[in-house]
Amino acid sequence: MNVRMIEEPGCREIEVTVRSAPGDSRAARIAERVRSMFGRLVGYADGGSIDRLVVSLESVISIETAEKRAWINTVGGKRLESPMRLYELEDALEGTEFVRVSRQTLVNLDHVMGIRPEPNGRLALKMGNEDIVIVSRSYVSDLKGKIGITH
């Protein structure tokens, strides 16, 4: 891999170009990580569509993994397949309002409407779309730290 940085006088925007051999899946993941740094994610419509859709982080309610794929759930009920894996999305979304709540799920804290304690040290999150997401015991302390609750 060759990484170059070129500074040009008068340039007003950052431009990132990822050049690769055709079909190199690493290039798509790199491009998606860069996009997510600027508040957007890319996904493909459910059902195997080849149409790439760009969504803002504000419109993402949660991201979950199922069938070895990561799915982006958005406001309005859209479900998009991500070209990235869940752990890659978690890394790319570090420093945002997203937090891992289980081995399978990341949630956007901006869409959490309520939190309720559950048996066995778990929590239930009521999301803006009325879904209930369970926070597993292993991730409760991460969630509490992210929202500023200390024990």
mmCIF file of C-alpha atoms in Angstrom:
data_model
loop_
_atom_site.group_PDB
_atom_site.id
_atom_site.type_symbol
_atom_site.label_atom_id
_atom_site.label_comp_id
_atom_site.label_asym_id
_atom_site.label_seq_id
_atom_site.Cartn_x
_atom_site.Cartn_y
_atom_site.Cartn_z
ATOM 1 C CA MET A 1 0.000 0.000 0.000
ATOM 2 C CA ASN A 2 1.232 3.454 -0.908
ATOM 3 C CA VAL A 3 -0.064 6.441 1.106
ATOM 4 C CA ARG A 4 0.705 9.994 -0.005
ATOM 5 C CA MET A 5 -0.306 13.386 1.319
ATOM 6 C CA ILE A 6 -0.173 16.335 -1.034
ATOM 7 C CA GLU A 7 -0.793 19.873 0.207
ATOM 8 C CA GLU A 8 -1.813 22.367 -2.463
ATOM 9 C CA PRO A 9 -2.013 26.132 -1.980
ATOM 10 C CA GLY A 10 -5.548 27.396 -2.542
ATOM 11 C CA CYS A 11 -7.150 23.994 -2.005
ATOM 12 C CA ARG A 12 -10.297 24.410 0.108
ATOM 13 C CA GLU A 13 -11.359 20.792 0.644
ATOM 14 C CA ILE A 14 -9.798 17.483 1.487
ATOM 15 C CA GLU A 15 -9.918 15.053 -1.416
ATOM 16 C CA VAL A 16 -9.234 11.385 -0.797
ATOM 17 C CA THR A 17 -8.762 8.995 -3.702
ATOM 18 C CA VAL A 18 -8.454 5.255 -3.168
ATOM 19 C CA ARG A 19 -6.960 3.591 -6.234
ATOM 20 C CA SER A 20 -6.855 -0.206 -6.446
ATOM 21 C CA ALA A 21 -6.969 -3.212 -8.698
ATOM 22 C CA PRO A 22 -10.490 -4.127 -9.813
ATOM 23 C CA GLY A 23 -12.361 -6.150 -7.205
ATOM 24 C CA ASP A 24 -10.019 -5.426 -4.271
ATOM 25 C CA SER A 25 -12.431 -5.464 -1.301
ATOM 26 C CA ARG A 26 -9.885 -3.712 0.907
ATOM 27 C CA ALA A 27 -10.259 -0.552 -1.163
ATOM 28 C CA ALA A 28 -14.018 -0.403 -0.558
ATOM 29 C CA ARG A 29 -13.501 -0.827 3.186
ATOM 30 C CA ILE A 30 -10.843 1.900 3.268
ATOM 31 C CA ALA A 31 -13.103 4.304 1.356
ATOM 32 C CA GLU A 32 -16.009 3.523 3.709
ATOM 33 C CA ARG A 33 -13.856 4.212 6.769
ATOM 34 C CA VAL A 34 -12.851 7.596 5.385
ATOM 35 C CA ARG A 35 -16.491 8.447 4.579
ATOM 36 C CA SER A 36 -17.632 7.497 8.087
ATOM 37 C CA MET A 37 -15.055 9.871 9.556
ATOM 38 C CA PHE A 38 -17.042 12.693 7.970
ATOM 39 C CA GLY A 39 -20.440 11.638 9.245
ATOM 40 C CA ARG A 40 -21.678 9.328 6.509
ATOM 41 C CA LEU A 41 -22.007 5.608 5.935
ATOM 42 C CA VAL A 42 -22.525 3.707 2.729
ATOM 43 C CA GLY A 43 -24.834 0.754 2.318
ATOM 44 C CA TYR A 44 -26.657 -1.244 -0.279
ATOM 45 C CA ALA A 45 -30.419 -1.662 -0.292
ATOM 46 C CA ASP A 46 -31.676 -4.893 1.262
ATOM 47 C CA GLY A 47 -32.133 -7.613 -1.317
ATOM 48 C CA GLY A 48 -28.754 -7.532 -3.040
ATOM 49 C CA SER A 49 -29.113 -4.239 -4.883
ATOM 50 C CA ILE A 50 -26.009 -2.838 -6.531
ATOM 51 C CA ASP A 51 -27.182 0.729 -5.870
ATOM 52 C CA ARG A 52 -24.942 2.329 -3.271
ATOM 53 C CA LEU A 53 -26.713 4.660 -0.855
ATOM 54 C CA VAL A 54 -25.018 7.231 1.376
ATOM 55 C CA VAL A 55 -26.688 7.971 4.715
ATOM 56 C CA SER A 56 -25.806 10.485 7.390
ATOM 57 C CA LEU A 57 -24.860 9.197 10.836
ATOM 58 C CA GLU A 58 -27.792 11.132 12.294
ATOM 59 C CA SER A 59 -30.201 8.953 10.320
ATOM 60 C CA VAL A 60 -28.684 5.677 11.552
ATOM 61 C CA ILE A 61 -30.498 4.146 14.524
ATOM 62 C CA SER A 62 -28.433 0.990 14.903
ATOM 63 C CA ILE A 63 -26.082 -1.376 13.137
ATOM 64 C CA GLU A 64 -26.387 -5.092 13.638
ATOM 65 C CA THR A 65 -24.761 -8.203 12.330
ATOM 66 C CA ALA A 66 -26.711 -11.150 10.993
ATOM 67 C CA GLU A 67 -25.803 -13.878 8.552
ATOM 68 C CA LYS A 68 -22.147 -12.705 8.556
ATOM 69 C CA ARG A 69 -23.184 -9.276 7.260
ATOM 70 C CA ALA A 70 -23.534 -5.872 8.906
ATOM 71 C CA TRP A 71 -26.903 -4.164 8.482
ATOM 72 C CA ILE A 72 -27.490 -0.429 8.925
ATOM 73 C CA ASN A 73 -30.963 0.385 10.294
ATOM 74 C CA THR A 74 -32.093 3.917 9.521
ATOM 75 C CA VAL A 75 -34.836 6.331 10.475
ATOM 76 C CA GLY A 76 -37.733 5.629 8.165
ATOM 77 C CA GLY A 77 -37.180 1.877 8.305
ATOM 78 C CA LYS A 78 -34.523 1.453 5.626
ATOM 79 C CA ARG A 79 -32.171 -1.475 6.129
ATOM 80 C CA LEU A 80 -28.890 -1.280 4.238
ATOM 81 C CA GLU A 81 -26.142 -3.842 3.912
ATOM 82 C CA SER A 82 -22.743 -2.400 4.811
ATOM 83 C CA PRO A 83 -19.603 -3.327 2.893
ATOM 84 C CA MET A 84 -17.771 -3.245 6.239
ATOM 85 C CA ARG A 85 -17.882 -5.706 9.118
ATOM 86 C CA LEU A 86 -19.257 -4.711 12.510
ATOM 87 C CA TYR A 87 -15.832 -4.396 14.170
ATOM 88 C CA GLU A 88 -14.637 -2.176 11.292
ATOM 89 C CA LEU A 89 -17.693 0.034 11.675
ATOM 90 C CA GLU A 90 -17.124 0.204 15.429
ATOM 91 C CA ASP A 91 -13.533 1.360 14.854
ATOM 92 C CA ALA A 92 -14.587 3.862 12.196
ATOM 93 C CA LEU A 93 -17.328 5.275 14.441
ATOM 94 C CA GLU A 94 -15.083 5.755 17.464
ATOM 95 C CA GLY A 95 -15.595 9.211 18.921
ATOM 96 C CA THR A 96 -19.196 9.422 17.698
ATOM 97 C CA GLU A 97 -22.460 8.705 19.509
ATOM 98 C CA PHE A 98 -22.300 5.026 18.538
ATOM 99 C CA VAL A 99 -21.618 2.412 21.213
ATOM 100 C CA ARG A 100 -21.495 -1.371 21.117
ATOM 101 C CA VAL A 101 -24.207 -2.929 23.254
ATOM 102 C CA SER A 102 -23.748 -6.605 22.370
ATOM 103 C CA ARG A 103 -21.618 -8.826 20.186
ATOM 104 C CA GLN A 104 -24.094 -8.206 17.385
ATOM 105 C CA THR A 105 -25.195 -4.573 17.787
ATOM 106 C CA LEU A 106 -24.031 -0.951 17.787
ATOM 107 C CA VAL A 107 -26.566 1.755 18.658
ATOM 108 C CA ASN A 108 -26.664 5.483 18.047
ATOM 109 C CA LEU A 109 -27.215 7.078 21.468
ATOM 110 C CA ASP A 110 -28.968 10.008 19.789
ATOM 111 C CA HIS A 111 -31.865 7.606 19.078
ATOM 112 C CA VAL A 112 -32.166 6.116 22.578
ATOM 113 C CA MET A 113 -35.447 7.289 24.110
ATOM 114 C CA GLY A 114 -35.281 5.345 27.368
ATOM 115 C CA ILE A 115 -33.206 2.938 29.453
ATOM 116 C CA ARG A 116 -34.630 0.254 31.737
ATOM 117 C CA PRO A 117 -32.781 -2.211 33.980
ATOM 118 C CA GLU A 118 -33.300 -5.877 33.119
ATOM 119 C CA PRO A 119 -32.642 -9.077 35.096
ATOM 120 C CA ASN A 120 -29.071 -10.407 35.291
ATOM 121 C CA GLY A 121 -27.407 -6.980 35.090
ATOM 122 C CA ARG A 122 -28.538 -6.174 31.566
ATOM 123 C CA LEU A 123 -30.246 -3.034 30.276
ATOM 124 C CA ALA A 124 -33.051 -2.506 27.764
ATOM 125 C CA LEU A 125 -32.855 0.484 25.427
ATOM 126 C CA LYS A 126 -36.013 1.877 23.864
ATOM 127 C CA MET A 127 -35.027 3.248 20.480
ATOM 128 C CA GLY A 128 -36.701 6.080 18.562
ATOM 129 C CA ASN A 129 -38.243 3.566 16.154
ATOM 130 C CA GLU A 130 -39.900 1.759 19.135
ATOM 131 C CA ASP A 131 -37.470 -1.198 18.955
ATOM 132 C CA ILE A 132 -36.134 -2.552 22.242
ATOM 133 C CA VAL A 133 -32.407 -3.379 22.201
ATOM 134 C CA ILE A 134 -30.893 -5.411 25.035
ATOM 135 C CA VAL A 135 -27.480 -4.348 26.342
ATOM 136 C CA SER A 136 -25.585 -7.469 27.373
ATOM 137 C CA ARG A 137 -23.805 -7.510 30.748
ATOM 138 C CA SER A 138 -20.363 -7.321 29.141
ATOM 139 C CA TYR A 139 -21.204 -3.984 27.497
ATOM 140 C CA VAL A 140 -23.233 -2.279 30.269
ATOM 141 C CA SER A 141 -20.183 -0.523 31.746
ATOM 142 C CA ASP A 142 -19.127 0.762 28.294
ATOM 143 C CA LEU A 143 -22.611 2.200 27.746
ATOM 144 C CA LYS A 144 -22.709 3.775 31.212
ATOM 145 C CA GLY A 145 -19.284 5.334 30.646
ATOM 146 C CA LYS A 146 -20.373 6.735 27.301
ATOM 147 C CA ILE A 147 -23.442 8.420 28.812
ATOM 148 C CA GLY A 148 -21.609 9.596 31.922
ATOM 149 C CA ILE A 149 -23.017 7.257 34.558
ATOM 150 C CA THR A 150 -20.448 6.130 37.089
ATOM 151 C CA HIS A 151 -21.024 3.330 39.532
#
